[in-house]
PDB file of N, CA and C in Angstrom:
ATOM      1  N   MET B  30      38.404 -81.248  28.138  1.00  0.00           N
ATOM      2  CA  MET B  30      36.978 -81.158  27.917  1.00  0.00           C
ATOM      3  C   MET B  30      36.727 -80.972  26.417  1.00  0.00           C
ATOM      4  N   GLN B  31      35.754 -81.698  25.877  1.00  0.00           N
ATOM      5  CA  GLN B  31      35.441 -81.603  24.456  1.00  0.00           C
ATOM      6  C   GLN B  31      33.980 -81.197  24.284  1.00  0.00           C
ATOM      7  N   TYR B  32      33.737 -80.411  23.238  1.00  0.00           N
ATOM      8  CA  TYR B  32      32.384 -79.976  22.920  1.00  0.00           C
ATOM      9  C   TYR B  32      32.012 -80.485  21.536  1.00  0.00           C
ATOM     10  N   ASN B  33      30.754 -80.886  21.368  1.00  0.00           N
ATOM     11  CA  ASN B  33      30.268 -81.341  20.074  1.00  0.00           C
ATOM     12  C   ASN B  33      29.162 -80.396  19.627  1.00  0.00           C
ATOM     13  N   PHE B  34      29.455 -79.579  18.606  1.00  0.00           N
ATOM     14  CA  PHE B  34      28.486 -78.594  18.116  1.00  0.00           C
ATOM     15  C   PHE B  34      27.767 -79.062  16.856  1.00  0.00           C
ATOM     16  N   SER B  35      27.926 -80.308  16.466  1.00  0.00           N
ATOM     17  CA  SER B  35      27.327 -80.792  15.222  1.00  0.00           C
ATOM     18  C   SER B  35      25.801 -80.725  15.253  1.00  0.00           C
ATOM     19  N   GLY B  36      25.181 -80.903  16.417  1.00  0.00           N
ATOM     20  CA  GLY B  36      23.722 -80.831  16.516  1.00  0.00           C
ATOM     21  C   GLY B  36      23.185 -79.426  16.403  1.00  0.00           C
ATOM     22  N   ALA B  37      24.026 -78.425  16.625  1.00  0.00           N
ATOM     23  CA  ALA B  37      23.583 -77.033  16.581  1.00  0.00           C
ATOM     24  C   ALA B  37      23.691 -76.422  15.195  1.00  0.00           C
ATOM     25  N   VAL B  38      24.257 -77.132  14.253  1.00  0.00           N
ATOM     26  CA  VAL B  38      24.467 -76.583  12.912  1.00  0.00           C
ATOM     27  C   VAL B  38      23.147 -76.224  12.246  1.00  0.00           C
ATOM     28  N   LYS B  39      22.118 -77.038  12.413  1.00  0.00           N
ATOM     29  CA  LYS B  39      20.833 -76.795  11.771  1.00  0.00           C
ATOM     30  C   LYS B  39      19.825 -76.144  12.718  1.00  0.00           C
ATOM     31  N   ALA B  40      20.285 -75.586  13.821  1.00  0.00           N
ATOM     32  CA  ALA B  40      19.383 -74.953  14.784  1.00  0.00           C
ATOM     33  C   ALA B  40      18.778 -73.691  14.189  1.00  0.00           C
ATOM     34  N   LYS B  41      17.523 -73.445  14.521  1.00  0.00           N
ATOM     35  CA  LYS B  41      16.818 -72.254  14.038  1.00  0.00           C
ATOM     36  C   LYS B  41      16.182 -71.540  15.218  1.00  0.00           C
ATOM     37  N   GLU B  42      16.045 -70.232  15.074  1.00  0.00           N
ATOM     38  CA  GLU B  42      15.387 -69.446  16.119  1.00  0.00           C
ATOM     39  C   GLU B  42      13.907 -69.791  16.125  1.00  0.00           C
ATOM     40  N   SER B  43      13.333 -69.984  17.319  1.00  0.00           N
ATOM     41  CA  SER B  43      11.937 -70.400  17.409  1.00  0.00           C
ATOM     42  C   SER B  43      10.976 -69.226  17.320  1.00  0.00           C
ATOM     43  N   GLY B  44      11.457 -67.997  17.400  1.00  0.00           N
ATOM     44  CA  GLY B  44      10.578 -66.828  17.325  1.00  0.00           C
ATOM     45  C   GLY B  44      10.858 -65.866  18.450  1.00  0.00           C
ATOM     46  N   ASN B  45      10.133 -64.787  18.449  1.00  0.00           N
ATOM     47  CA  ASN B  45      10.310 -63.772  19.492  1.00  0.00           C
ATOM     48  C   ASN B  45       9.781 -64.269  20.826  1.00  0.00           C
ATOM     49  N   ALA B  46      10.387 -63.799  21.883  1.00  0.00           N
ATOM     50  CA  ALA B  46       9.908 -64.119  23.222  1.00  0.00           C
ATOM     51  C   ALA B  46       9.477 -62.823  23.891  1.00  0.00           C
ATOM     52  N   LEU B  47       8.315 -62.830  24.474  1.00  0.00           N
ATOM     53  CA  LEU B  47       7.800 -61.662  25.171  1.00  0.00           C
ATOM     54  C   LEU B  47       8.461 -61.596  26.536  1.00  0.00           C
ATOM     55  N   THR B  48       9.083 -60.461  26.857  1.00  0.00           N
ATOM     56  CA  THR B  48       9.810 -60.326  28.113  1.00  0.00           C
ATOM     57  C   THR B  48       9.142 -59.309  29.023  1.00  0.00           C
ATOM     58  N   ALA B  49       9.467 -59.379  30.294  1.00  0.00           N
ATOM     59  CA  ALA B  49       8.930 -58.425  31.272  1.00  0.00           C
ATOM     60  C   ALA B  49       9.536 -57.050  31.040  1.00  0.00           C
ATOM     61  N   GLY B  50       8.853 -56.012  31.511  1.00  0.00           N
ATOM     62  CA  GLY B  50       9.375 -54.653  31.404  1.00  0.00           C
ATOM     63  C   GLY B  50       9.024 -53.965  30.101  1.00  0.00           C
ATOM     64  N   ILE B  51       7.917 -54.346  29.470  1.00  0.00           N
ATOM     65  CA  ILE B  51       7.504 -53.709  28.216  1.00  0.00           C
ATOM     66  C   ILE B  51       7.137 -52.261  28.497  1.00  0.00           C
ATOM     67  N   LYS B  52       7.776 -51.336  27.757  1.00  0.00           N
ATOM     68  CA  LYS B  52       7.502 -49.913  27.948  1.00  0.00           C
ATOM     69  C   LYS B  52       6.810 -49.297  26.749  1.00  0.00           C
ATOM     70  N   ASP B  53       7.220 -49.673  25.572  1.00  0.00           N
ATOM     71  CA  ASP B  53       6.746 -49.037  24.353  1.00  0.00           C
ATOM     72  C   ASP B  53       5.844 -49.978  23.573  1.00  0.00           C
ATOM     73  N   ALA B  54       4.530 -49.779  23.722  1.00  0.00           N
ATOM     74  CA  ALA B  54       3.554 -50.593  23.006  1.00  0.00           C
ATOM     75  C   ALA B  54       2.452 -49.687  22.480  1.00  0.00           C
ATOM     76  N   THR B  55       1.951 -50.012  21.296  1.00  0.00           N
ATOM     77  CA  THR B  55       0.862 -49.263  20.684  1.00  0.00           C
ATOM     78  C   THR B  55      -0.390 -50.117  20.710  1.00  0.00           C
ATOM     79  N   PHE B  56      -1.473 -49.563  21.227  1.00  0.00           N
ATOM     80  CA  PHE B  56      -2.756 -50.254  21.282  1.00  0.00           C
ATOM     81  C   PHE B  56      -3.304 -50.364  19.863  1.00  0.00           C
ATOM     82  N   MET B  57      -3.571 -51.598  19.402  1.00  0.00           N
ATOM     83  CA  MET B  57      -4.065 -51.829  18.044  1.00  0.00           C
ATOM     84  C   MET B  57      -5.560 -52.160  18.006  1.00  0.00           C
ATOM     85  N   GLY B  58      -6.140 -52.486  19.167  1.00  0.00           N
ATOM     86  CA  GLY B  58      -7.566 -52.754  19.198  1.00  0.00           C
ATOM     87  C   GLY B  58      -7.930 -53.948  20.062  1.00  0.00           C
ATOM     88  N   VAL B  59      -9.248 -54.090  20.233  1.00  0.00           N
ATOM     89  CA  VAL B  59      -9.827 -55.214  20.967  1.00  0.00           C
ATOM     90  C   VAL B  59     -10.958 -55.757  20.117  1.00  0.00           C
ATOM     91  N   GLU B  60     -11.057 -57.077  20.011  1.00  0.00           N
ATOM     92  CA  GLU B  60     -12.149 -57.670  19.237  1.00  0.00           C
ATOM     93  C   GLU B  60     -12.536 -59.019  19.823  1.00  0.00           C
ATOM     94  N   PHE B  61     -13.729 -59.455  19.502  1.00  0.00           N
ATOM     95  CA  PHE B  61     -14.174 -60.781  19.896  1.00  0.00           C
ATOM     96  C   PHE B  61     -13.593 -61.789  18.913  1.00  0.00           C
ATOM     97  N   ALA B  62     -13.181 -62.943  19.419  1.00  0.00           N
ATOM     98  CA  ALA B  62     -12.597 -63.977  18.567  1.00  0.00           C
ATOM     99  C   ALA B  62     -12.972 -65.351  19.106  1.00  0.00           C
ATOM    100  N   ASN B  63     -12.825 -66.358  18.271  1.00  0.00           N
ATOM    101  CA  ASN B  63     -13.033 -67.743  18.667  1.00  0.00           C
ATOM    102  C   ASN B  63     -11.701 -68.479  18.581  1.00  0.00           C
ATOM    103  N   VAL B  64     -11.390 -69.269  19.621  1.00  0.00           N
ATOM    104  CA  VAL B  64     -10.171 -70.066  19.649  1.00  0.00           C
ATOM    105  C   VAL B  64     -10.580 -71.525  19.699  1.00  0.00           C
ATOM    106  N   THR B  65     -10.033 -72.332  18.796  1.00  0.00           N
ATOM    107  CA  THR B  65     -10.343 -73.754  18.740  1.00  0.00           C
ATOM    108  C   THR B  65      -9.235 -74.548  19.413  1.00  0.00           C
ATOM    109  N   SER B  66      -9.616 -75.418  20.345  1.00  0.00           N
ATOM    110  CA  SER B  66      -8.651 -76.276  21.038  1.00  0.00           C
ATOM    111  C   SER B  66      -8.080 -77.287  20.062  1.00  0.00           C
ATOM    112  N   GLN B  67      -6.753 -77.416  20.037  1.00  0.00           N
ATOM    113  CA  GLN B  67      -6.117 -78.390  19.148  1.00  0.00           C
ATOM    114  C   GLN B  67      -6.316 -79.817  19.648  1.00  0.00           C
ATOM    115  N   LYS B  68      -6.494 -79.987  20.952  1.00  0.00           N
ATOM    116  CA  LYS B  68      -6.647 -81.333  21.514  1.00  0.00           C
ATOM    117  C   LYS B  68      -8.067 -81.859  21.352  1.00  0.00           C
ATOM    118  N   THR B  69      -9.081 -81.036  21.701  1.00  0.00           N
ATOM    119  CA  THR B  69     -10.456 -81.519  21.725  1.00  0.00           C
ATOM    120  C   THR B  69     -11.314 -81.009  20.581  1.00  0.00           C
ATOM    121  N   GLY B  70     -10.883 -79.924  19.924  1.00  0.00           N
ATOM    122  CA  GLY B  70     -11.685 -79.342  18.854  1.00  0.00           C
ATOM    123  C   GLY B  70     -12.776 -78.418  19.361  1.00  0.00           C
ATOM    124  N   ASP B  71     -12.869 -78.222  20.688  1.00  0.00           N
ATOM    125  CA  ASP B  71     -13.861 -77.318  21.258  1.00  0.00           C
ATOM    126  C   ASP B  71     -13.544 -75.882  20.863  1.00  0.00           C
ATOM    127  N   VAL B  72     -14.600 -75.071  20.711  1.00  0.00           N
ATOM    128  CA  VAL B  72     -14.441 -73.665  20.363  1.00  0.00           C
ATOM    129  C   VAL B  72     -14.735 -72.816  21.590  1.00  0.00           C
ATOM    130  N   PHE B  73     -13.822 -71.894  21.912  1.00  0.00           N
ATOM    131  CA  PHE B  73     -13.974 -71.015  23.062  1.00  0.00           C
ATOM    132  C   PHE B  73     -14.076 -69.568  22.598  1.00  0.00           C
ATOM    133  N   LYS B  74     -14.989 -68.817  23.219  1.00  0.00           N
ATOM    134  CA  LYS B  74     -15.130 -67.396  22.912  1.00  0.00           C
ATOM    135  C   LYS B  74     -14.092 -66.617  23.720  1.00  0.00           C
ATOM    136  N   THR B  75     -13.425 -65.670  23.047  1.00  0.00           N
ATOM    137  CA  THR B  75     -12.407 -64.870  23.719  1.00  0.00           C
ATOM    138  C   THR B  75     -12.557 -63.400  23.359  1.00  0.00           C
ATOM    139  N   LEU B  76     -11.925 -62.575  24.160  1.00  0.00           N
ATOM    140  CA  LEU B  76     -11.750 -61.164  23.877  1.00  0.00           C
ATOM    141  C   LEU B  76     -10.264 -60.999  23.577  1.00  0.00           C
ATOM    142  N   ALA B  77      -9.919 -60.568  22.369  1.00  0.00           N
ATOM    143  CA  ALA B  77      -8.524 -60.499  21.944  1.00  0.00           C
ATOM    144  C   ALA B  77      -8.011 -59.068  22.040  1.00  0.00           C
ATOM    145  N   LEU B  78      -6.987 -58.866  22.856  1.00  0.00           N
ATOM    146  CA  LEU B  78      -6.310 -57.576  22.995  1.00  0.00           C
ATOM    147  C   LEU B  78      -5.116 -57.597  22.049  1.00  0.00           C
ATOM    148  N   LYS B  79      -5.030 -56.596  21.161  1.00  0.00           N
ATOM    149  CA  LYS B  79      -3.947 -56.560  20.176  1.00  0.00           C
ATOM    150  C   LYS B  79      -3.049 -55.368  20.438  1.00  0.00           C
ATOM    151  N   LEU B  80      -1.742 -55.637  20.519  1.00  0.00           N
ATOM    152  CA  LEU B  80      -0.734 -54.610  20.761  1.00  0.00           C
ATOM    153  C   LEU B  80       0.369 -54.726  19.712  1.00  0.00           C
ATOM    154  N   ASP B  81       1.039 -53.601  19.436  1.00  0.00           N
ATOM    155  CA  ASP B  81       2.250 -53.607  18.628  1.00  0.00           C
ATOM    156  C   ASP B  81       3.373 -53.174  19.556  1.00  0.00           C
ATOM    157  N   ILE B  82       4.265 -54.097  19.898  1.00  0.00           N
ATOM    158  CA  ILE B  82       5.309 -53.864  20.894  1.00  0.00           C
ATOM    159  C   ILE B  82       6.626 -53.592  20.187  1.00  0.00           C
ATOM    160  N   ASP B  83       7.257 -52.463  20.534  1.00  0.00           N
ATOM    161  CA  ASP B  83       8.546 -52.107  19.949  1.00  0.00           C
ATOM    162  C   ASP B  83       9.582 -53.176  20.268  1.00  0.00           C
ATOM    163  N   GLY B  84      10.305 -53.627  19.259  1.00  0.00           N
ATOM    164  CA  GLY B  84      11.325 -54.650  19.435  1.00  0.00           C
ATOM    165  C   GLY B  84      10.777 -56.067  19.425  1.00  0.00           C
ATOM    166  N   TYR B  85       9.452 -56.221  19.319  1.00  0.00           N
ATOM    167  CA  TYR B  85       8.836 -57.554  19.305  1.00  0.00           C
ATOM    168  C   TYR B  85       7.943 -57.720  18.082  1.00  0.00           C
ATOM    169  N   GLY B  86       7.058 -56.759  17.851  1.00  0.00           N
ATOM    170  CA  GLY B  86       6.095 -56.848  16.754  1.00  0.00           C
ATOM    171  C   GLY B  86       4.682 -56.960  17.298  1.00  0.00           C
ATOM    172  N   GLU B  87       3.789 -57.456  16.467  1.00  0.00           N
ATOM    173  CA  GLU B  87       2.384 -57.578  16.875  1.00  0.00           C
ATOM    174  C   GLU B  87       2.216 -58.711  17.879  1.00  0.00           C
ATOM    175  N   TYR B  88       1.383 -58.465  18.893  1.00  0.00           N
ATOM    176  CA  TYR B  88       1.133 -59.435  19.957  1.00  0.00           C
ATOM    177  C   TYR B  88      -0.352 -59.436  20.267  1.00  0.00           C
ATOM    178  N   THR B  89      -0.942 -60.611  20.427  1.00  0.00           N
ATOM    179  CA  THR B  89      -2.359 -60.752  20.780  1.00  0.00           C
ATOM    180  C   THR B  89      -2.473 -61.571  22.049  1.00  0.00           C
ATOM    181  N   GLN B  90      -3.235 -61.044  23.013  1.00  0.00           N
ATOM    182  CA  GLN B  90      -3.507 -61.763  24.265  1.00  0.00           C
ATOM    183  C   GLN B  90      -4.993 -62.073  24.310  1.00  0.00           C
ATOM    184  N   ASN B  91      -5.345 -63.352  24.453  1.00  0.00           N
ATOM    185  CA  ASN B  91      -6.746 -63.768  24.522  1.00  0.00           C
ATOM    186  C   ASN B  91      -7.203 -63.882  25.964  1.00  0.00           C
ATOM    187  N   PHE B  92      -8.373 -63.320  26.255  1.00  0.00           N
ATOM    188  CA  PHE B  92      -9.021 -63.455  27.552  1.00  0.00           C
ATOM    189  C   PHE B  92     -10.264 -64.311  27.329  1.00  0.00           C
ATOM    190  N   PHE B  93     -10.317 -65.473  27.975  1.00  0.00           N
ATOM    191  CA  PHE B  93     -11.375 -66.440  27.727  1.00  0.00           C
ATOM    192  C   PHE B  93     -12.648 -66.105  28.496  1.00  0.00           C
ATOM    193  N   GLU B  94     -13.794 -66.372  27.862  1.00  0.00           N
ATOM    194  CA  GLU B  94     -15.099 -66.185  28.480  1.00  0.00           C
ATOM    195  C   GLU B  94     -15.282 -67.237  29.577  1.00  0.00           C
ATOM    196  N   PRO B  95     -15.789 -66.832  30.747  1.00  0.00           N
ATOM    197  CA  PRO B  95     -16.043 -67.824  31.809  1.00  0.00           C
ATOM    198  C   PRO B  95     -17.049 -68.881  31.336  1.00  0.00           C
ATOM    199  N   GLN B  96     -16.830 -70.124  31.733  1.00  0.00           N
ATOM    200  CA  GLN B  96     -17.708 -71.225  31.331  1.00  0.00           C
ATOM    201  C   GLN B  96     -18.890 -71.416  32.277  1.00  0.00           C
ATOM    202  N   SER B  97     -18.776 -70.895  33.523  1.00  0.00           N
ATOM    203  CA  SER B  97     -19.872 -71.017  34.484  1.00  0.00           C
ATOM    204  C   SER B  97     -19.745 -69.905  35.511  1.00  0.00           C
ATOM    205  N   ASP B  98     -20.795 -69.729  36.314  1.00  0.00           N
ATOM    206  CA  ASP B  98     -20.774 -68.722  37.383  1.00  0.00           C
ATOM    207  C   ASP B  98     -20.079 -69.264  38.628  1.00  0.00           C
ATOM    208  N   GLU B  99     -19.863 -70.568  38.664  1.00  0.00           N
ATOM    209  CA  GLU B  99     -19.271 -71.200  39.851  1.00  0.00           C
ATOM    210  C   GLU B  99     -17.776 -70.921  39.909  1.00  0.00           C
ATOM    211  N   ARG B 100     -17.308 -70.475  41.056  1.00  0.00           N
ATOM    212  CA  ARG B 100     -15.876 -70.276  41.271  1.00  0.00           C
ATOM    213  C   ARG B 100     -15.270 -71.567  41.761  1.00  0.00           C
ATOM    214  N   LYS B 101     -14.171 -71.986  41.164  1.00  0.00           N
ATOM    215  CA  LYS B 101     -13.544 -73.234  41.560  1.00  0.00           C
ATOM    216  C   LYS B 101     -12.391 -72.975  42.513  1.00  0.00           C
ATOM    217  N   GLN B 102     -12.249 -73.859  43.475  1.00  0.00           N
ATOM    218  CA  GLN B 102     -11.164 -73.783  44.449  1.00  0.00           C
ATOM    219  C   GLN B 102      -9.854 -74.140  43.773  1.00  0.00           C
ATOM    220  N   MET B 103      -8.850 -73.283  43.915  1.00  0.00           N
ATOM    221  CA  MET B 103      -7.537 -73.549  43.335  1.00  0.00           C
ATOM    222  C   MET B 103      -6.593 -74.048  44.421  1.00  0.00           C
ATOM    223  N   GLN B 104      -5.647 -74.887  44.043  1.00  0.00           N
ATOM    224  CA  GLN B 104      -4.698 -75.420  45.023  1.00  0.00           C
ATOM    225  C   GLN B 104      -3.575 -74.418  45.247  1.00  0.00           C
TER     226      GLN B 104
END
């Protein structure tokens, strides 16, 4: 069996990955923010939760504003 590692020589880490079981996090705040879609350019209003997670760093989770009062059926 032979292995070719030549493609891995220039490999780079893509960044931190958020994993399950987070225990140590510091609440950094909540604020209103706008997120722009890269595909359509539409702007969405969000509520941004900011945390500082030990072993990961700063993390932001966006909660999007509902677009209508109608509930859609999910599959």
